[in-house]
Coordinates of C-alpha atoms (C1' of nucleotides) in Angstrom, one line a residue:
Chain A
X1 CA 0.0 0.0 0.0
X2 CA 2.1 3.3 -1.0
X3 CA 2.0 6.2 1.3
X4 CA -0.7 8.9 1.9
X5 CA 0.7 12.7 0.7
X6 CA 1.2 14.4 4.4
X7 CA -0.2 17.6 5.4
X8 CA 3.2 19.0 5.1
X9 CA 3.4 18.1 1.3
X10 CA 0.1 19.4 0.5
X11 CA 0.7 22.4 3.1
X12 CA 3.7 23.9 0.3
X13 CA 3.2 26.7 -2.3
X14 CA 0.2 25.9 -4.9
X15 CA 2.1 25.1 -7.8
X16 CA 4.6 23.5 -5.9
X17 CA 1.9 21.4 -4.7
X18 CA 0.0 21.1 -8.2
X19 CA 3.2 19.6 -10.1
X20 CA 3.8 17.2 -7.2
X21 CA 0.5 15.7 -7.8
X22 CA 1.0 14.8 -10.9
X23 CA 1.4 10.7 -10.9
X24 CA -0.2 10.6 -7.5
X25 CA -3.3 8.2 -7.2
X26 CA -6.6 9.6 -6.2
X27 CA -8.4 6.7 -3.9
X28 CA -12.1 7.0 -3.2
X29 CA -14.4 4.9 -1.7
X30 CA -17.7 3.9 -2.3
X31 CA -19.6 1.8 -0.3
X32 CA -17.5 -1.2 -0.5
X33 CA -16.0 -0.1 -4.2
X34 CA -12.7 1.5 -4.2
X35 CA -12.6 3.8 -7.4
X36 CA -9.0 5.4 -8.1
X37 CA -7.4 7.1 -10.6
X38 CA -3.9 8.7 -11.8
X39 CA -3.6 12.3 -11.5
X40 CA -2.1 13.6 -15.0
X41 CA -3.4 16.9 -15.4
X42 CA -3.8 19.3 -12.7
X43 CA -4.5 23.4 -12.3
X44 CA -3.2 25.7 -9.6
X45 CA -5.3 28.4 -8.1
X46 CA -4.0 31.5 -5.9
X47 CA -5.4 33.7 -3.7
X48 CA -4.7 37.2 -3.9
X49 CA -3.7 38.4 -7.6
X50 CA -4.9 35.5 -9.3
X51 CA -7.8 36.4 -11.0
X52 CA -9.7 33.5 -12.2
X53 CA -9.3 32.0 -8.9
X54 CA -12.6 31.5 -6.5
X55 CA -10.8 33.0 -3.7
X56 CA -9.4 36.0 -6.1
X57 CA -10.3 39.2 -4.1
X58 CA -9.4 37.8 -0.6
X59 CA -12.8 37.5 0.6
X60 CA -14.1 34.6 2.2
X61 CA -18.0 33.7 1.3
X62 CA -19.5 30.1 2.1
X63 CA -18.1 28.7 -0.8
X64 CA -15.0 29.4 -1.2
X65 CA -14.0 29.7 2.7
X66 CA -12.3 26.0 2.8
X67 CA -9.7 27.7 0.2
X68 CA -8.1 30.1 3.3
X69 CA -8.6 26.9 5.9
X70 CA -5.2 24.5 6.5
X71 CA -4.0 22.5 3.3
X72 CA -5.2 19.0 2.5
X73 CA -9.0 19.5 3.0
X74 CA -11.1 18.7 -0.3
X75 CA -12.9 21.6 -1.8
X76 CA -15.5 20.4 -4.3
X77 CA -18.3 22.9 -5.8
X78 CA -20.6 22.9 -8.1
X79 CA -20.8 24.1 -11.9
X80 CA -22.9 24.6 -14.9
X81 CA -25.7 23.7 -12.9
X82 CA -24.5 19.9 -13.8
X83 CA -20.5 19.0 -12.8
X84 CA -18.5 19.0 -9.4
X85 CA -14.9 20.3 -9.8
X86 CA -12.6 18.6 -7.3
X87 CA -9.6 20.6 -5.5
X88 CA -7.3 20.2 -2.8
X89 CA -6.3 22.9 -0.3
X90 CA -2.9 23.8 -0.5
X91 CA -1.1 26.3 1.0
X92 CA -0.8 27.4 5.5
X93 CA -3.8 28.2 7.1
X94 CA -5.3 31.4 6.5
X95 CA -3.7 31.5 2.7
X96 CA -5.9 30.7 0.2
X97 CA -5.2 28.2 -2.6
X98 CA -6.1 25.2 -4.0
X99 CA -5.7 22.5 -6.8
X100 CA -8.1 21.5 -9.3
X101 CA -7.6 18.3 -10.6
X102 CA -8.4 17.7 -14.1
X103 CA -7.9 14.3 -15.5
X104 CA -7.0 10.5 -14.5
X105 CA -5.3 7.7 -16.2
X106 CA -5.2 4.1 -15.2
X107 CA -7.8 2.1 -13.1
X108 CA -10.3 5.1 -13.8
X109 CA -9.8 7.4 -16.9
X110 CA -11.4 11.2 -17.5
X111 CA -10.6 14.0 -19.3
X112 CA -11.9 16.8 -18.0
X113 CA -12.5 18.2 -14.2
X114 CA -16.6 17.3 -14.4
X115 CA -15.7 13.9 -15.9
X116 CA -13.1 13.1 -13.1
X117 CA -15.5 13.5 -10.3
X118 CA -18.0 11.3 -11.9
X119 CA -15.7 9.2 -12.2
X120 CA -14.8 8.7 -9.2
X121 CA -18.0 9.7 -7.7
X122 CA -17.3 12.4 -5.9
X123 CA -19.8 15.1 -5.6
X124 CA -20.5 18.1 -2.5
X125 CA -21.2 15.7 -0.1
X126 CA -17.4 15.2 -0.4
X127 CA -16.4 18.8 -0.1
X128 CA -14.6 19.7 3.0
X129 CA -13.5 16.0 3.7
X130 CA -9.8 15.5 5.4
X131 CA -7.6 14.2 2.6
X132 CA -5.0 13.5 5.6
X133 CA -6.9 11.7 7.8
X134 CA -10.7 10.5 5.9
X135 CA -10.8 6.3 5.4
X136 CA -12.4 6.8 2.2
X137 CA -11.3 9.4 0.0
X138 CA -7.2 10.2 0.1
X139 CA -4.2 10.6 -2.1
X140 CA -1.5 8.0 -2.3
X141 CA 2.1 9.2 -3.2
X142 CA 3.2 9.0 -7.0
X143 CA 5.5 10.7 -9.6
X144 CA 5.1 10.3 -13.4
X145 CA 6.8 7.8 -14.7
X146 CA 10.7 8.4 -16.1
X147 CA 9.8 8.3 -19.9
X148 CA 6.7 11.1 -19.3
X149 CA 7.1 14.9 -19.5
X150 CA 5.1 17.6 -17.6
X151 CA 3.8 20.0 -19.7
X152 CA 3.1 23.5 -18.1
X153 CA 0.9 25.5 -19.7
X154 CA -2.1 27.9 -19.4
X155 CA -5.5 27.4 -17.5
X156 CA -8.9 26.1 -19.7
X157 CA -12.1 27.5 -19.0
X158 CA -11.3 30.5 -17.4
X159 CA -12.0 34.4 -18.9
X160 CA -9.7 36.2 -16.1
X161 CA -5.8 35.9 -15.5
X162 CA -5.6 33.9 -18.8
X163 CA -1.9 34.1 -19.3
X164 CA -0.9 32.4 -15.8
X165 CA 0.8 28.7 -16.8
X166 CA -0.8 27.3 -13.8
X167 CA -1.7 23.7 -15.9
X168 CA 0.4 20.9 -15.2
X169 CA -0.2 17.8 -17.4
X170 CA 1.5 14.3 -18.3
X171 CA 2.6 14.7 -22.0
X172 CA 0.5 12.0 -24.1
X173 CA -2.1 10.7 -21.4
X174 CA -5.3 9.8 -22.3
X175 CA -6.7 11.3 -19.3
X176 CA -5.5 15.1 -20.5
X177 CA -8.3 17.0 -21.2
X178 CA -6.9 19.7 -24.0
X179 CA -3.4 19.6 -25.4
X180 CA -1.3 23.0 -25.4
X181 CA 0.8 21.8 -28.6
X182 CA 2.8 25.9 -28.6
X183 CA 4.0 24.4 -24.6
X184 CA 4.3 20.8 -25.7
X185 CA 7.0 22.5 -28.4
X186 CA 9.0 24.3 -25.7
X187 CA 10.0 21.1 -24.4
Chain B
dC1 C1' -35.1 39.6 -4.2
dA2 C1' -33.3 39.6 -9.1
dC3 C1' -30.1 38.5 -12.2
dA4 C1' -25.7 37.6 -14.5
dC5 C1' -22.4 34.2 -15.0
dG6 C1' -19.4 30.4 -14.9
dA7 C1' -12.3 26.4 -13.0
dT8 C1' -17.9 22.1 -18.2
dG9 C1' -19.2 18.6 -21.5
dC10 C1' -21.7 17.2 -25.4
dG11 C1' -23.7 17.2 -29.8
dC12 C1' -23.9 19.3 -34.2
dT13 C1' -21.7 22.1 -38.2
Chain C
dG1 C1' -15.4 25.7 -33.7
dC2 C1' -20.1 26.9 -31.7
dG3 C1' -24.4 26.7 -29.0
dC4 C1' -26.6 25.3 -25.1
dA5 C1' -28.3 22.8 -20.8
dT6 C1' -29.0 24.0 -15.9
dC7 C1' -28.5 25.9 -11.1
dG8 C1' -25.6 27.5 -7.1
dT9 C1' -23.3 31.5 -5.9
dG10 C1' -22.1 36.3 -5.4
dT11 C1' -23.2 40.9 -6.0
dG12 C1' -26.0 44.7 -6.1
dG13 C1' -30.6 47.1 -5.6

DNA sequence: CACACGATGCGCT
DNA sequence: GCGCATCGTGTGG
């Protein structure tokens, strides 16, 4: 059984935090089904200065509060009316940030942040769970594997602070939801 | 209380 | 590449 990230790891600078998850496995149990699934693309989100993030002007508000709590708490929300995004607090207490993860490879495989919670069936009633400590839902260490690349690139999806490279993805995994071929060629 | 707007995914052109 | 479903959240009146 490999190790569970620590507190400490998850506790480091968000994109820090957001590269070292790449290759990690996401474990989450459902009733007596374990789904899990290979991080390969991730996105870091910031507090102050970072536009597009939830927690962008500093304000707490009942959504986005469990962004400024103590790193390795899950922060899941709700969009389009129809998708969960899943994140992970990153980040000391009382600084905002968090990582949205965007795609899995292996035992589970989704592109996309909507299609990674259904996944693994995760959904609000997961948000605020203790990735550190919770029997069901936690990440195991990982790295990507010698052969694979990490590709840095920019953010999908968002209309603010569009230039950040705060993506992180495996080169060629399935589980990558759109390919930035101008920072695939900078390799 | 009203309303504008997504950290999306899918189907069609 | 484009339109759109669908609804919680935040902001402003």
């Amino acid at each position: 059984m490999p190790a569970r990230l620590s507190r400490a790891t998850f506790g480091r600078p968000t994109l820090a935090v957001a590269r070292r998850l790449l290759g990690c496995v996401l474990w989450h149990r459902t009733g007596d089904v374990w789904l899990r699934g290979r991080i390969v693309e991730v996105e870091a989100y910031l507090g102050n200065g970072d536009l597009a993030s939830h927690a962008a002007n500093g304000k707490r508000t009942p959504r986005n509060g469990i962004m400024f709590g103590p790193a390795g708490f899950a922060y899941v929300y709700f969009s389009y009316g129809m998708h969960h995004c899943f994140n992970v607090v990153t980040e000391s207490d009382g600084q905002a940030g968090a990582v949205l993860i965007r795609g899995l490879d292996g035992i589970e495989r989704a592109a996309g942040p909507g299609l990674t919670c259904r996944a693994l069936n995760l959904s609000l009633r997961d948000n605020g769970r203790d990735l550190v400590t919770d029997s069901d839902l936690w990440i195991a260490t990982g790295r990507p594997r010698r052969h694979e690349r990490v590709v840095q690139a920019t953010r999908i999806g968002i209309r603010k602070s569009v230039d950040l490279p705060y993506r992180f993805y495996i080169l060629d995994s399935p589980g990558v939801s759109r390919r930035d071929r101008t920072a695939e060629s900078r390799l």
